[in-house]
C-alpha cells in the first residue's frame, strides 16, 4: 500500500471510492483526509496486533501510565513520519494534485489536556514506543477537549471544543472489553470465618467502554496502546429514572476540566478521577490474571504510574481489589500496592494541590474512603512512633485532616517513588514543600527532568531545520538526539550560519502569513520574533512582558534618540474560564496591541500579536519561527516548563529567570548563551518567609515603573476605563505576590542585552546553534530512559525486523 507511490495512489483512489461511493475528482478535502487516515491505521495494524500479542505472552515488567490528560494534537503527520512513509505519501498525493499539509488541516487537534502536564504525557507515549518499551497509557475520552478560545473585543470567550464532530480515524472502540465502575451505595460488613468482609450494596454502575489509539514508535515495529475510557449507561440500568441516569452517566466523560487552581472540588471531577482509575486498575489486574494465578507478584510484572495526584485513587483502588476481591491480608495488600505505584508531582503552588471535602468524597466512594481512613490511621500511628507527642506535626502530615482528603499525601504514602520534574523543583519538594515527608521517606524522592519529543517538535514541526542539521552532521541524531552536540563544532561556520538564517526567515514568513490570515496584522518579517506562549497565569508573569512593552512604547514616544531593533511580540494563552485576573491580562494584551499596532510611528518598530486558541497544532508553527523565548516565571514557581525546551531546540534564545528547567538549560548552554535575569528562587523564598518586599517602593523610586503602572488607570487605554484596576491593585494594593515590579528593572536590562545581541547577527546565530546542539538532553527519550531504569524497572522488548 505504501511501498511506492504508484501502489499508494492505486490504493488511495480505490479506498476513497469504496468509502465514499464517488470518484476522486468529486471528493472533498475532508474525504481525502479520512481516506488517508484509514489507510495509515490499517497499515500499522499488523504491528499493533503483534505488539499486543507480545505483551500478552511476555512476563517482562510493563508500565501503565495513568493520566487524566493526554494532549496529543494531530496524529496523521506524526504517524506518517514515525512509520517512515511520509515521502511516498507526499509524492503520491502530489501526483494527484493534493498538498498533504492542506489535508492535514482537516484533522482536529486531540486537545485532551490543559497544557504542560498533558503534553508531557503525550511526549512520553511517543518515547515509550520509540524505545520499544512496554508502556500503556490510560486516560479519558472526553467528548469535548479543552475549550476553543475566541477573542471578541479583546476579551476571551470560550466555546465547546468538538474534536469528535467528524469522527476520529485513529480510535478503535472495544465494547466487548467494557468494565463496570461503581459509585454511591453503602457498605455492609460481616464476619466470615474470622475475617471482616465488605460488600458494596445499592451502587450506581457506569460502563467504561475502551477506545484504543495506536501509538507508533519512530522507525520501529512497536505500536503501544493509549486506552481512553468513555462513560456509558450500563445495559440494565437499575434506575427508575432511566433518562436521568443516562444523562448523568454520559456527563462523566463529557468535558475536560480546565486547570483552575481557584476552583474548589467539583464532584464530577472526582467522579472522573475514580472512573479512570477503577476502569484502568480492573483492566490491568484482569490482564495480569490471564497470565498468573495469584496477584502476589503483581509488583514484579506491573508498574503503575500516577501522573500528578489526579489518578492517586489508584492506590486505594488497588487495595480494594486485593482486599475485597483477592481476599488478601491488609499487610500483604499494602506491601504489593506500595511496590507497584509511583507518583510525579507537577506543581508546587500550594493552592493547586488537590484536597477533597469528606462530605463530598465519602458518599460517592464509600469503600474507597474506608480504605483511605485505614491507610491514614496506620500512617499516623507510624508517625506517632517517630514523633511521639507531636500532634501538630502529625496533623500536618495526615492524609485526612480538617474535613479534607489530601491527595498528595495519599500519593506519597502509597507509592515507592515520588519525583519532581526539574532539579530545582525536586529540591524544593525535598527541602520545603514536602520536607516532612522527605524526612520520613528520604529514599522515595528523586528527580526526573522533563523532556520533549524531538520527533514532533523538531523533525515534524521544522523540516527546514531538520534538513539543515542532517546536511551538517549526518542523520544519526534523528534516532539519538544527543548527537545534536556535533553541531557545536559547526556553530562558527559562516556557511551554516547563513543557512540557519535562511531557515529562520522561511519559518518566520510562514508564521507571518498565518498571523495575517488570523489577525489581519501585517508584521515585519525582519523584526525580532519575541514569543510567550503558555497558559495564562499570574505566576508565569505575562504581565511583566506587557509592562516592558508599555515601557518601550513610552520611551519611543518620549525620546527620539531611543533606537531599538524592530520587534514583534507574540502571545498565545488560554485563561481558565473562572480565572478573572488571567482574563484581565488577556484583555490588557489586546488593548495594548490595538494601541501600538495602530500608532503609525511606533508600529514601525513594535507590533503585538495575540494569537487566539493556542494549541498543539498552532505551537508547531510558532516554535520554529521564534527568535526569543520568554520564560519569565517568578523563580521557584514553574515546576519545569517544557515550552522552554521546544524553543531551544528550534534555535530561539531564552530570556528567563532561574526557574524550572531554565536552570538546567543554562547549565547546558552556558549563561552567555541566554539572557538570565531576576530574583533567584532562594531570594523569592526569603521574601516569602521573612517579608521585606514593598512593591510601592519600586513604584515610587523608578519612574519607568511609575509611568507604566499609571498608564493602567490614567486613560492611556481610552476605551478601557476602570478595566485594569484589578491589575493595578494586585501590583500596589495587594503587594505584588509574584514580584513583577521587583524584577522589572532587571528584566528591562536583560531585554536591552537581547536587543544589543541581535545587532551582532553572527554571534546571535552562533548562540542559537549552540542552543540546538545542547538540546539533546531535553529529549523525552532521555527522560523516559531514566523513568524506565530508575523508577519502573522495565526494559525494551522484542524488536522485530
Ligand atoms: C490542576 C487542576 C486543578 C483542578 C482542575 C483541573 C486541573 C488540571 C491540572 C492541574 C495541575 C496542572 C499542573 C501542571 O500542568 N503542571 C505543569 O506540569 C508541566 C509538566 O511537568 C511542567 O512543565 C510545568 O512547569 C507545570 O506547571
PDB file of C-alpha atoms in Angstrom, residues 253-434:
ATOM      1  CA  UNK A 253     -16.648  11.965  30.257  1.00  0.00           C
ATOM      2  CA  UNK A 254     -18.300  14.919  28.549  1.00  0.00           C
ATOM      3  CA  UNK A 255     -15.809  17.688  29.398  1.00  0.00           C
ATOM      4  CA  UNK A 256     -12.167  18.083  30.269  1.00  0.00           C
ATOM      5  CA  UNK A 257     -11.934  20.351  33.294  1.00  0.00           C
ATOM      6  CA  UNK A 258      -9.913  23.491  32.685  1.00  0.00           C
ATOM      7  CA  UNK A 259      -6.960  23.765  35.049  1.00  0.00           C
ATOM      8  CA  UNK A 260      -8.309  26.250  37.519  1.00  0.00           C
ATOM      9  CA  UNK A 261      -6.346  26.313  40.693  1.00  0.00           C
ATOM     10  CA  UNK A 262      -9.003  28.557  42.242  1.00  0.00           C
ATOM     11  CA  UNK A 263     -11.665  26.020  41.604  1.00  0.00           C
ATOM     12  CA  UNK A 264     -12.887  24.046  44.620  1.00  0.00           C
ATOM     13  CA  UNK A 265     -13.703  20.392  44.464  1.00  0.00           C
ATOM     14  CA  UNK A 266     -16.326  19.559  41.873  1.00  0.00           C
ATOM     15  CA  UNK A 267     -17.998  16.213  42.355  1.00  0.00           C
ATOM     16  CA  UNK A 268     -17.958  15.453  38.649  1.00  0.00           C
ATOM     17  CA  UNK A 269     -14.199  15.801  38.575  1.00  0.00           C
ATOM     18  CA  UNK A 270     -13.844  13.361  41.447  1.00  0.00           C
ATOM     19  CA  UNK A 271     -16.148  11.023  39.564  1.00  0.00           C
ATOM     20  CA  UNK A 272     -13.898  11.339  36.504  1.00  0.00           C
ATOM     21  CA  UNK A 273     -10.847  10.511  38.570  1.00  0.00           C
ATOM     22  CA  UNK A 274     -12.324   7.381  40.091  1.00  0.00           C
ATOM     23  CA  UNK A 275     -13.840   6.363  36.771  1.00  0.00           C
ATOM     24  CA  UNK A 276     -10.404   6.463  35.121  1.00  0.00           C
ATOM     25  CA  UNK A 277      -8.687   4.744  37.991  1.00  0.00           C
ATOM     26  CA  UNK A 278     -11.202   1.975  38.646  1.00  0.00           C
ATOM     27  CA  UNK A 279     -11.641   1.017  34.992  1.00  0.00           C
ATOM     28  CA  UNK A 280      -7.858   1.029  34.439  1.00  0.00           C
ATOM     29  CA  UNK A 281      -6.992  -0.941  37.579  1.00  0.00           C
ATOM     30  CA  UNK A 282      -9.632  -3.567  36.884  1.00  0.00           C
ATOM     31  CA  UNK A 283      -8.300  -3.843  33.343  1.00  0.00           C
ATOM     32  CA  UNK A 284      -4.662  -4.119  34.457  1.00  0.00           C
ATOM     33  CA  UNK A 285      -5.481  -6.737  37.069  1.00  0.00           C
ATOM     34  CA  UNK A 286      -7.628  -8.794  34.714  1.00  0.00           C
ATOM     35  CA  UNK A 287      -4.854  -8.796  32.068  1.00  0.00           C
ATOM     36  CA  UNK A 288      -2.366  -9.850  34.679  1.00  0.00           C
ATOM     37  CA  UNK A 289      -4.675 -12.587  35.899  1.00  0.00           C
ATOM     38  CA  UNK A 290      -4.777 -14.100  32.427  1.00  0.00           C
ATOM     39  CA  UNK A 291      -1.051 -14.778  32.833  1.00  0.00           C
ATOM     40  CA  UNK A 292      -0.798 -15.514  36.561  1.00  0.00           C
ATOM     41  CA  UNK A 293      -2.704 -17.425  39.200  1.00  0.00           C
ATOM     42  CA  UNK A 294      -2.291 -15.028  42.070  1.00  0.00           C
ATOM     43  CA  UNK A 295      -1.617 -11.339  42.457  1.00  0.00           C
ATOM     44  CA  UNK A 296       1.160 -11.909  44.959  1.00  0.00           C
ATOM     45  CA  UNK A 297       3.848 -10.938  42.468  1.00  0.00           C
ATOM     46  CA  UNK A 298       1.940  -8.163  40.732  1.00  0.00           C
ATOM     47  CA  UNK A 299       4.616  -5.578  41.502  1.00  0.00           C
ATOM     48  CA  UNK A 300       7.251  -7.705  39.772  1.00  0.00           C
ATOM     49  CA  UNK A 301       5.492  -7.503  36.434  1.00  0.00           C
ATOM     50  CA  UNK A 302       3.439  -4.341  36.728  1.00  0.00           C
ATOM     51  CA  UNK A 303       4.406  -0.736  37.406  1.00  0.00           C
ATOM     52  CA  UNK A 304       1.620   1.838  37.685  1.00  0.00           C
ATOM     53  CA  UNK A 305       2.478   5.490  37.320  1.00  0.00           C
ATOM     54  CA  UNK A 306       0.326   8.272  38.732  1.00  0.00           C
ATOM     55  CA  UNK A 307       0.669  11.471  36.692  1.00  0.00           C
ATOM     56  CA  UNK A 308       0.120  14.144  39.350  1.00  0.00           C
ATOM     57  CA  UNK A 309      -2.418  13.420  42.073  1.00  0.00           C
ATOM     58  CA  UNK A 310      -5.421  13.191  39.726  1.00  0.00           C
ATOM     59  CA  UNK A 311      -5.177   9.373  39.456  1.00  0.00           C
ATOM     60  CA  UNK A 312      -3.962   8.870  43.076  1.00  0.00           C
ATOM     61  CA  UNK A 313      -7.118   6.899  43.866  1.00  0.00           C
ATOM     62  CA  UNK A 314      -5.302   4.069  42.067  1.00  0.00           C
ATOM     63  CA  UNK A 315      -3.730   3.383  45.461  1.00  0.00           C
ATOM     64  CA  UNK A 316      -6.942   2.656  47.434  1.00  0.00           C
ATOM     65  CA  UNK A 317      -8.493   1.072  44.342  1.00  0.00           C
ATOM     66  CA  UNK A 318      -5.704  -1.500  44.103  1.00  0.00           C
ATOM     67  CA  UNK A 319      -6.076  -2.060  47.843  1.00  0.00           C
ATOM     68  CA  UNK A 320      -9.798  -2.638  47.344  1.00  0.00           C
ATOM     69  CA  UNK A 321      -9.191  -5.236  44.659  1.00  0.00           C
ATOM     70  CA  UNK A 322      -6.531  -7.045  46.699  1.00  0.00           C
ATOM     71  CA  UNK A 323      -8.545  -6.961  49.923  1.00  0.00           C
ATOM     72  CA  UNK A 324     -12.137  -7.435  48.806  1.00  0.00           C
ATOM     73  CA  UNK A 325     -11.765  -9.448  45.643  1.00  0.00           C
ATOM     74  CA  UNK A 326      -8.494 -11.257  46.258  1.00  0.00           C
ATOM     75  CA  UNK A 327      -9.063 -11.620  49.999  1.00  0.00           C
ATOM     76  CA  UNK A 328      -5.504 -10.727  50.898  1.00  0.00           C
ATOM     77  CA  UNK A 329      -4.476  -9.532  54.337  1.00  0.00           C
ATOM     78  CA  UNK A 330      -4.027  -5.800  54.796  1.00  0.00           C
ATOM     79  CA  UNK A 331      -0.277  -6.078  55.183  1.00  0.00           C
ATOM     80  CA  UNK A 332       0.180  -8.173  52.101  1.00  0.00           C
ATOM     81  CA  UNK A 333      -2.046  -5.927  50.014  1.00  0.00           C
ATOM     82  CA  UNK A 334      -0.281  -2.823  51.256  1.00  0.00           C
ATOM     83  CA  UNK A 335       3.172  -4.237  50.527  1.00  0.00           C
ATOM     84  CA  UNK A 336       2.169  -5.032  46.950  1.00  0.00           C
ATOM     85  CA  UNK A 337       0.426  -1.700  46.405  1.00  0.00           C
ATOM     86  CA  UNK A 338       3.354   0.285  47.681  1.00  0.00           C
ATOM     87  CA  UNK A 339       5.739  -1.577  45.432  1.00  0.00           C
ATOM     88  CA  UNK A 340       3.562  -1.020  42.367  1.00  0.00           C
ATOM     89  CA  UNK A 341       2.759   2.688  42.471  1.00  0.00           C
ATOM     90  CA  UNK A 342       4.955   5.645  41.597  1.00  0.00           C
ATOM     91  CA  UNK A 343       3.958   9.313  41.528  1.00  0.00           C
ATOM     92  CA  UNK A 344       5.077  12.505  39.789  1.00  0.00           C
ATOM     93  CA  UNK A 345       4.406  15.897  41.287  1.00  0.00           C
ATOM     94  CA  UNK A 346       3.953  18.704  38.727  1.00  0.00           C
ATOM     95  CA  UNK A 347       3.401  21.793  40.801  1.00  0.00           C
ATOM     96  CA  UNK A 348       4.453  23.490  43.993  1.00  0.00           C
ATOM     97  CA  UNK A 349       1.691  26.072  44.007  1.00  0.00           C
ATOM     98  CA  UNK A 350       0.016  25.032  47.229  1.00  0.00           C
ATOM     99  CA  UNK A 351      -3.401  26.223  46.038  1.00  0.00           C
ATOM    100  CA  UNK A 352      -3.128  23.697  43.183  1.00  0.00           C
ATOM    101  CA  UNK A 353      -2.673  20.686  45.481  1.00  0.00           C
ATOM    102  CA  UNK A 354      -5.822  18.609  45.404  1.00  0.00           C
ATOM    103  CA  UNK A 355      -7.905  18.279  48.546  1.00  0.00           C
ATOM    104  CA  UNK A 356     -11.381  16.741  48.573  1.00  0.00           C
ATOM    105  CA  UNK A 357     -14.004  17.559  51.217  1.00  0.00           C
ATOM    106  CA  UNK A 358     -15.007  14.391  53.093  1.00  0.00           C
ATOM    107  CA  UNK A 359     -18.711  15.232  52.850  1.00  0.00           C
ATOM    108  CA  UNK A 360     -18.367  15.028  49.079  1.00  0.00           C
ATOM    109  CA  UNK A 361     -15.961  12.102  48.944  1.00  0.00           C
ATOM    110  CA  UNK A 362     -17.431   9.626  51.402  1.00  0.00           C
ATOM    111  CA  UNK A 363     -20.946   9.212  49.944  1.00  0.00           C
ATOM    112  CA  UNK A 364     -19.634   8.926  46.368  1.00  0.00           C
ATOM    113  CA  UNK A 365     -16.887   6.388  47.141  1.00  0.00           C
ATOM    114  CA  UNK A 366     -17.747   4.799  50.488  1.00  0.00           C
ATOM    115  CA  UNK A 367     -15.442   1.779  50.302  1.00  0.00           C
ATOM    116  CA  UNK A 368     -12.534   3.770  48.928  1.00  0.00           C
ATOM    117  CA  UNK A 369     -12.999   6.277  51.717  1.00  0.00           C
ATOM    118  CA  UNK A 370     -12.893   3.494  54.330  1.00  0.00           C
ATOM    119  CA  UNK A 371      -9.638   2.236  52.864  1.00  0.00           C
ATOM    120  CA  UNK A 372      -8.095   5.695  52.876  1.00  0.00           C
ATOM    121  CA  UNK A 373      -9.150   6.083  56.510  1.00  0.00           C
ATOM    122  CA  UNK A 374      -7.337   2.879  57.337  1.00  0.00           C
ATOM    123  CA  UNK A 375      -4.230   3.918  55.398  1.00  0.00           C
ATOM    124  CA  UNK A 376      -4.328   7.210  57.256  1.00  0.00           C
ATOM    125  CA  UNK A 377      -4.714   5.628  60.666  1.00  0.00           C
ATOM    126  CA  UNK A 378      -1.822   3.268  60.158  1.00  0.00           C
ATOM    127  CA  UNK A 379       0.328   6.049  58.763  1.00  0.00           C
ATOM    128  CA  UNK A 380      -0.438   8.350  61.696  1.00  0.00           C
ATOM    129  CA  UNK A 381       0.416   5.538  64.116  1.00  0.00           C
ATOM    130  CA  UNK A 382       3.818   5.211  62.483  1.00  0.00           C
ATOM    131  CA  UNK A 383       4.307   8.942  62.733  1.00  0.00           C
ATOM    132  CA  UNK A 384       3.404   8.814  66.407  1.00  0.00           C
ATOM    133  CA  UNK A 385       6.251   6.337  66.935  1.00  0.00           C
ATOM    134  CA  UNK A 386       8.657   8.648  65.140  1.00  0.00           C
ATOM    135  CA  UNK A 387       7.365  11.906  66.597  1.00  0.00           C
ATOM    136  CA  UNK A 388       5.740  10.939  69.916  1.00  0.00           C
ATOM    137  CA  UNK A 389       3.525  13.680  71.283  1.00  0.00           C
ATOM    138  CA  UNK A 390       3.982  15.964  68.280  1.00  0.00           C
ATOM    139  CA  UNK A 391       0.321  16.242  67.336  1.00  0.00           C
ATOM    140  CA  UNK A 392       0.811  19.293  65.248  1.00  0.00           C
ATOM    141  CA  UNK A 393       3.348  17.636  63.031  1.00  0.00           C
ATOM    142  CA  UNK A 394       1.212  14.523  62.636  1.00  0.00           C
ATOM    143  CA  UNK A 395      -1.875  16.562  61.821  1.00  0.00           C
ATOM    144  CA  UNK A 396       0.050  18.431  59.125  1.00  0.00           C
ATOM    145  CA  UNK A 397       1.136  15.198  57.506  1.00  0.00           C
ATOM    146  CA  UNK A 398      -2.100  13.244  57.862  1.00  0.00           C
ATOM    147  CA  UNK A 399      -3.922  12.122  54.728  1.00  0.00           C
ATOM    148  CA  UNK A 400      -7.259  13.114  56.208  1.00  0.00           C
ATOM    149  CA  UNK A 401      -7.452  16.266  58.294  1.00  0.00           C
ATOM    150  CA  UNK A 402      -9.817  19.189  58.834  1.00  0.00           C
ATOM    151  CA  UNK A 403     -12.561  17.551  56.839  1.00  0.00           C
ATOM    152  CA  UNK A 404     -10.328  17.084  53.767  1.00  0.00           C
ATOM    153  CA  UNK A 405      -8.699  14.183  51.946  1.00  0.00           C
ATOM    154  CA  UNK A 406      -5.236  15.315  50.838  1.00  0.00           C
ATOM    155  CA  UNK A 407      -4.380  13.603  47.607  1.00  0.00           C
ATOM    156  CA  UNK A 408      -0.671  14.469  47.549  1.00  0.00           C
ATOM    157  CA  UNK A 409      -0.207  12.902  50.983  1.00  0.00           C
ATOM    158  CA  UNK A 410      -2.030   9.781  49.834  1.00  0.00           C
ATOM    159  CA  UNK A 411       0.151   9.611  46.719  1.00  0.00           C
ATOM    160  CA  UNK A 412       3.394   9.929  48.696  1.00  0.00           C
ATOM    161  CA  UNK A 413       2.454   7.424  51.375  1.00  0.00           C
ATOM    162  CA  UNK A 414       1.096   4.859  48.911  1.00  0.00           C
ATOM    163  CA  UNK A 415       3.957   4.790  46.400  1.00  0.00           C
ATOM    164  CA  UNK A 416       7.612   3.766  46.276  1.00  0.00           C
ATOM    165  CA  UNK A 417       8.794   6.725  44.220  1.00  0.00           C
ATOM    166  CA  UNK A 418       7.986  10.433  44.257  1.00  0.00           C
ATOM    167  CA  UNK A 419       9.595  12.622  41.651  1.00  0.00           C
ATOM    168  CA  UNK A 420       9.698  16.255  40.680  1.00  0.00           C
ATOM    169  CA  UNK A 421      10.102  17.382  37.059  1.00  0.00           C
ATOM    170  CA  UNK A 422      13.284  19.510  37.131  1.00  0.00           C
ATOM    171  CA  UNK A 423      16.255  19.644  39.507  1.00  0.00           C
ATOM    172  CA  UNK A 424      15.256  22.844  41.228  1.00  0.00           C
ATOM    173  CA  UNK A 425      11.654  21.659  41.568  1.00  0.00           C
ATOM    174  CA  UNK A 426      12.661  18.326  43.105  1.00  0.00           C
ATOM    175  CA  UNK A 427      14.957  20.165  45.515  1.00  0.00           C
ATOM    176  CA  UNK A 428      12.162  22.499  46.560  1.00  0.00           C
ATOM    177  CA  UNK A 429       9.904  19.495  47.153  1.00  0.00           C
ATOM    178  CA  UNK A 430      12.529  17.876  49.350  1.00  0.00           C
ATOM    179  CA  UNK A 431      13.635  20.948  51.228  1.00  0.00           C
ATOM    180  CA  UNK A 432      10.422  22.912  51.567  1.00  0.00           C
ATOM    181  CA  UNK A 433       7.084  21.807  50.234  1.00  0.00           C
ATOM    182  CA  UNK A 434       7.319  18.131  51.178  1.00  0.00           C
TER     183      UNK A 434
END
